[in-house]
Coordinates of N, CA and C in Angstrom, one line a residue:
Q1 N 0.9 15.1 -15.3 CA 0.3 15.0 -13.9 C 0.6 13.6 -13.4
A2 N 1.3 13.6 -12.2 CA 1.5 12.3 -11.6 C 0.2 11.7 -11.1
Q3 N 0.1 10.4 -11.3 CA -1.2 9.7 -10.9 C -0.9 8.3 -10.4
L4 N -1.7 7.9 -9.4 CA -1.7 6.5 -8.9 C -3.1 6.0 -9.0
V5 N -3.2 4.8 -9.6 CA -4.5 4.1 -9.8 C -4.4 2.7 -9.2
E6 N -5.3 2.5 -8.2 CA -5.3 1.1 -7.5 C -6.3 0.2 -8.3
S7 N -6.1 -1.1 -8.2 CA -7.0 -2.0 -8.7 C -6.8 -3.3 -7.9
G8 N -7.8 -4.3 -8.1 CA -7.7 -5.6 -7.5 C -8.5 -5.8 -6.3
G9 N -9.2 -4.8 -5.9 CA -10.1 -5.0 -4.7 C -11.3 -5.8 -5.1
G10 N -12.1 -6.2 -4.1 CA -13.3 -7.0 -4.4 C -13.8 -7.6 -3.1
L11 N -14.7 -8.6 -3.3 CA -15.3 -9.3 -2.2 C -14.6 -10.7 -2.0
V12 N -14.2 -11.0 -0.8 CA -13.6 -12.3 -0.6 C -14.0 -12.8 0.8
Q13 N -14.1 -14.2 0.9 CA -14.4 -14.7 2.2 C -13.2 -14.7 3.2
A14 N -13.4 -14.7 4.5 CA -12.4 -14.8 5.4 C -11.5 -16.0 5.2
G15 N -10.2 -15.7 5.3 CA -9.2 -16.7 5.0 C -8.7 -16.7 3.5
G16 N -9.3 -15.9 2.7 CA -9.0 -15.9 1.3 C -7.9 -14.9 1.1
S17 N -7.6 -14.7 -0.2 CA -6.5 -13.8 -0.6 C -6.9 -12.9 -1.7
L18 N -6.2 -11.7 -1.8 CA -6.4 -10.7 -2.9 C -5.0 -10.1 -3.1
R19 N -4.8 -9.7 -4.3 CA -3.6 -8.9 -4.6 C -4.0 -7.6 -5.2
L20 N -3.6 -6.5 -4.5 CA -3.9 -5.2 -5.0 C -2.7 -4.7 -5.8
S21 N -3.0 -3.9 -6.9 CA -2.0 -3.3 -7.7 C -2.2 -1.8 -7.7
C22 N -1.1 -1.1 -7.8 CA -1.1 0.4 -7.9 C -0.2 0.8 -9.1
A23 N -0.8 1.3 -10.1 CA -0.1 1.7 -11.3 C 0.1 3.2 -11.3
A24 N 1.4 3.5 -11.5 CA 1.8 4.9 -11.5 C 2.0 5.4 -12.9
S25 N 1.7 6.7 -13.1 CA 1.9 7.3 -14.4 C 2.3 8.8 -14.2
G26 N 2.7 9.4 -15.2 CA 3.0 10.9 -15.2 C 4.4 11.2 -14.8
R27 N 5.1 10.3 -14.1 CA 6.5 10.4 -13.7 C 6.9 9.1 -13.2
S28 N 8.2 8.9 -13.0 CA 8.8 7.7 -12.4 C 8.7 7.9 -10.9
F29 N 8.2 6.8 -10.2 CA 8.2 6.8 -8.8 C 9.3 5.8 -8.2
S30 N 10.2 5.5 -9.0 CA 11.3 4.6 -8.6 C 12.1 5.0 -7.4
R31 N 12.2 6.3 -7.2 CA 12.9 6.8 -6.1 C 12.0 7.3 -4.9
C32 N 10.8 6.9 -5.0 CA 9.8 7.2 -3.9 C 9.6 6.0 -3.1
S33 N 9.3 6.3 -1.8 CA 8.8 5.2 -0.9 C 7.3 5.1 -1.3
M34 N 6.9 3.8 -1.4 CA 5.5 3.5 -1.8 C 4.8 2.8 -0.7
G35 N 3.6 3.4 -0.3 CA 2.9 2.8 0.8 C 1.5 2.5 0.5
W36 N 0.9 1.6 1.4 CA -0.5 1.3 1.3 C -1.2 1.7 2.7
F37 N -2.3 2.4 2.5 CA -3.1 2.8 3.7 C -4.5 2.2 3.5
R38 N -5.3 2.2 4.5 CA -6.7 1.7 4.4 C -7.6 2.6 5.4
Q39 N -8.8 2.6 5.0 CA -9.8 3.4 5.8 C -11.1 2.7 5.7
A40 N -11.6 2.3 6.9 CA -12.9 1.7 7.1 C -13.9 2.8 7.4
P41 N -15.2 2.5 7.2 CA -16.2 3.5 7.4 C -16.2 4.0 8.9
G42 N -16.2 5.3 9.1 CA -16.2 5.9 10.4 C -14.8 5.9 11.1
K43 N -13.8 5.4 10.4 CA -12.5 5.4 11.0 C -11.5 6.2 10.3
E44 N -10.4 6.5 10.9 CA -9.3 7.3 10.3 C -8.5 6.4 9.4
R45 N -7.9 7.1 8.4 CA -7.0 6.3 7.5 C -5.8 5.8 8.3
E46 N -5.4 4.6 8.1 CA -4.4 4.0 8.9 C -3.3 3.3 7.9
F47 N -2.1 3.3 8.4 CA -1.0 2.8 7.7 C -1.1 1.3 7.7
V48 N -0.7 0.7 6.5 CA -0.7 -0.7 6.3 C 0.7 -1.3 6.0
A49 N 1.4 -0.7 5.0 CA 2.7 -1.2 4.7 C 3.4 -0.2 3.8
V50 N 4.7 -0.2 3.7 CA 5.5 0.7 2.9 C 6.7 -0.1 2.4
V51 N 7.2 0.3 1.2 CA 8.4 -0.2 0.7 C 9.3 1.0 0.2
S52 N 10.5 0.9 0.6 CA 11.4 2.0 0.2 C 11.8 2.0 -1.3
W53 N 12.4 3.0 -1.8 CA 12.9 3.0 -3.1 C 14.1 2.1 -3.2
S54 N 14.3 1.4 -4.3 CA 15.3 0.4 -4.5 C 16.6 1.1 -5.0
S55 N 17.7 0.6 -4.5 CA 19.0 1.1 -4.9 C 20.0 -0.1 -4.9
W56 N 21.2 0.2 -5.1 CA 22.2 -0.8 -5.1 C 22.3 -1.6 -3.8
S57 N 21.9 -0.9 -2.7 CA 21.9 -1.4 -1.4 C 20.7 -2.2 -1.0
G58 N 19.7 -2.2 -1.9 CA 18.4 -2.9 -1.7 C 17.3 -1.9 -1.2
S59 N 16.3 -2.5 -0.6 CA 15.2 -1.8 -0.1 C 14.7 -2.3 1.2
S60 N 13.8 -1.6 1.9 CA 13.3 -1.9 3.2 C 11.8 -2.0 3.1
T61 N 11.1 -2.8 3.9 CA 9.7 -2.9 4.0 C 9.3 -2.8 5.5
Y62 N 8.1 -2.2 5.8 CA 7.6 -2.1 7.1 C 6.1 -2.4 7.0
Y63 N 5.6 -3.0 8.1 CA 4.2 -3.4 8.1 C 3.5 -3.0 9.5
A64 N 2.2 -2.7 9.4 CA 1.5 -2.5 10.6 C 1.4 -3.9 11.3
D65 N 1.3 -3.8 12.7 CA 1.3 -5.1 13.4 C 0.0 -5.9 13.0
S66 N -1.0 -5.2 12.7 CA -2.3 -5.9 12.4 C -2.2 -6.8 11.1
V67 N -1.3 -6.5 10.2 CA -1.2 -7.2 9.0 C 0.1 -8.0 8.8
K68 N 1.1 -7.8 9.7 CA 2.4 -8.4 9.6 C 2.3 -9.9 9.6
G69 N 2.9 -10.6 8.6 CA 2.8 -12.0 8.5 C 1.8 -12.5 7.6
R70 N 0.8 -11.6 7.2 CA -0.3 -11.9 6.3 C -0.2 -11.1 5.0
F71 N 0.3 -9.9 5.0 CA 0.4 -9.0 3.8 C 1.9 -8.9 3.4
T72 N 2.1 -8.7 2.1 CA 3.4 -8.5 1.6 C 3.3 -7.4 0.5
I73 N 4.2 -6.4 0.7 CA 4.3 -5.3 -0.2 C 5.5 -5.5 -1.1
S74 N 5.3 -5.2 -2.4 CA 6.4 -5.3 -3.3 C 6.3 -4.3 -4.4
R75 N 7.4 -4.1 -5.2 CA 7.3 -3.1 -6.2 C 8.1 -3.6 -7.4
D76 N 7.7 -3.2 -8.6 CA 8.3 -3.5 -9.9 C 8.6 -2.1 -10.5
N77 N 9.8 -1.6 -10.4 CA 10.1 -0.3 -10.9 C 10.0 -0.2 -12.4
A78 N 10.3 -1.3 -13.1 CA 10.3 -1.4 -14.5 C 8.8 -1.1 -15.0
K79 N 7.9 -1.6 -14.2 CA 6.5 -1.4 -14.6 C 5.8 -0.2 -13.9
N80 N 6.6 0.5 -13.0 CA 6.1 1.6 -12.2 C 4.9 1.2 -11.5
T81 N 4.9 0.0 -10.8 CA 3.8 -0.6 -10.2 C 4.2 -1.1 -8.8
V82 N 3.2 -1.0 -7.8 CA 3.4 -1.5 -6.5 C 2.3 -2.4 -6.2
Y83 N 2.6 -3.5 -5.4 CA 1.6 -4.5 -5.2 C 1.4 -4.7 -3.7
L84 N 0.2 -5.2 -3.3 CA 0.0 -5.6 -1.9 C -0.7 -7.0 -2.0
Q85 N 0.1 -8.0 -1.6 CA -0.5 -9.3 -1.6 C -1.1 -9.5 -0.2
M86 N -2.3 -9.8 -0.1 CA -3.1 -10.0 1.1 C -3.5 -11.4 1.3
N87 N -3.0 -12.1 2.3 CA -3.4 -13.5 2.6 C -4.1 -13.6 3.9
S88 N -4.8 -14.7 4.1 CA -5.5 -14.9 5.4 C -6.3 -13.7 5.8
L89 N -7.1 -13.2 4.9 CA -7.9 -12.0 5.2 C -8.9 -12.2 6.2
K90 N -9.1 -11.2 7.0 CA -10.1 -11.2 8.1 C -11.1 -10.1 7.9
P91 N -12.3 -10.3 8.4 CA -13.4 -9.3 8.3 C -12.9 -7.9 8.7
E92 N -12.0 -7.8 9.7 CA -11.5 -6.5 10.1 C -10.6 -5.8 9.1
D93 N -10.2 -6.6 8.0 CA -9.4 -6.0 6.9 C -10.3 -5.2 6.0
T94 N -11.6 -5.3 6.1 CA -12.5 -4.6 5.2 C -12.3 -3.1 5.3
A95 N -12.0 -2.5 4.1 CA -11.7 -1.1 4.1 C -11.5 -0.7 2.6
V96 N -11.4 0.6 2.4 CA -10.9 1.1 1.1 C -9.4 1.2 1.3
Y97 N -8.7 0.6 0.3 CA -7.3 0.6 0.3 C -6.7 1.6 -0.6
Y98 N -5.8 2.4 -0.1 CA -5.2 3.5 -0.9 C -3.7 3.3 -1.1
C99 N -3.2 3.6 -2.3 CA -1.8 3.6 -2.6 C -1.3 5.0 -2.5
A100 N -0.1 5.2 -2.0 CA 0.5 6.5 -1.7 C 2.0 6.5 -2.0
A101 N 2.5 7.6 -2.4 CA 3.9 7.8 -2.7 C 4.5 8.9 -1.9
R102 N 5.7 8.8 -1.5 CA 6.4 9.8 -0.7 C 7.8 10.0 -1.2
N103 N 8.2 11.3 -1.3 CA 9.5 11.6 -1.7 C 10.4 11.7 -0.5
G104 N 10.6 10.5 0.1 CA 11.4 10.4 1.3 C 11.6 8.9 1.7
P105 N 12.2 8.7 2.8 CA 12.5 7.3 3.2 C 11.3 6.7 3.7
A106 N 11.2 5.3 3.6 CA 10.2 4.5 4.2 C 10.3 4.5 5.7
Q107 N 9.2 4.7 6.4 CA 9.2 4.7 7.9 C 8.1 3.8 8.4
P108 N 8.3 3.1 9.5 CA 7.2 2.3 10.0 C 6.1 3.1 10.6
M109 N 4.9 2.7 10.5 CA 3.7 3.4 11.0 C 3.6 4.8 10.5
G110 N 3.9 5.0 9.2 CA 3.8 6.3 8.7 C 2.4 6.9 8.7
A111 N 2.4 8.3 8.8 CA 1.1 9.0 8.8 C 0.7 9.4 7.4
P112 N -0.6 9.5 7.1 CA -1.0 10.0 5.8 C -0.3 11.3 5.3
N113 N -0.1 12.2 6.3 CA 0.5 13.5 6.0 C 1.9 13.4 5.5
D114 N 2.5 12.2 5.7 CA 3.9 12.0 5.2 C 4.0 11.8 3.7
Y115 N 2.9 11.6 3.1 CA 2.8 11.1 1.7 C 2.3 12.3 0.8
D116 N 2.9 12.3 -0.4 CA 2.7 13.4 -1.4 C 1.7 13.1 -2.5
Y117 N 1.5 11.8 -2.8 CA 0.6 11.4 -3.9 C -0.3 10.3 -3.4
W118 N -1.5 10.3 -3.9 CA -2.5 9.3 -3.5 C -3.4 8.9 -4.7
G119 N -3.7 7.6 -4.6 CA -4.7 7.0 -5.6 C -6.1 7.3 -5.1
Q120 N -7.0 6.8 -5.9 CA -8.4 7.0 -5.6 C -9.0 6.0 -4.6
G121 N -8.3 4.9 -4.4 CA -8.7 3.8 -3.5 C -9.5 2.7 -4.2
T122 N -9.4 1.5 -3.6 CA -10.1 0.3 -4.1 C -10.7 -0.4 -2.9
Q123 N -11.9 -0.8 -3.1 CA -12.7 -1.4 -2.0 C -12.3 -2.9 -1.8
V124 N -12.0 -3.2 -0.5 CA -11.8 -4.6 -0.1 C -12.8 -5.0 0.9
T125 N -13.6 -6.0 0.7 CA -14.6 -6.5 1.6 C -14.4 -7.9 1.9
V126 N -14.3 -8.2 3.2 CA -14.0 -9.6 3.6 C -15.2 -10.1 4.4
S127 N -15.8 -11.1 4.0 CA -17.0 -11.7 4.7 C -16.7 -12.9 5.5
S128 N -17.5 -13.2 6.4 CA -17.3 -14.4 7.3 C -18.6 -15.2 7.3

């Protein structure tokens, strides 16, 4: 069974940093696009960032405007793990963050329906 498990969430003050990890198991996700979404209470799940699968020609990343310049997505295919480095955190970043995988190309502002596998989520709370 393919599985994604997020970790690294927690409570942090505004301006601080966190690094989220998403560990995959059950199969290799090296040829999948890997994304991060988030969902705040009472709101819809929204796109945060995505990284394409890596090949000889490299990979691509895309970010939501709300996090661009502050967040960085990366992947380590040898570890079957994806990361989201979050800097300069704001209270509005507070949400449950979900890791997701897609058997397809990375696209900016992707929709949750575009993704095939999901983790259970990890809570990020930013105080001010």
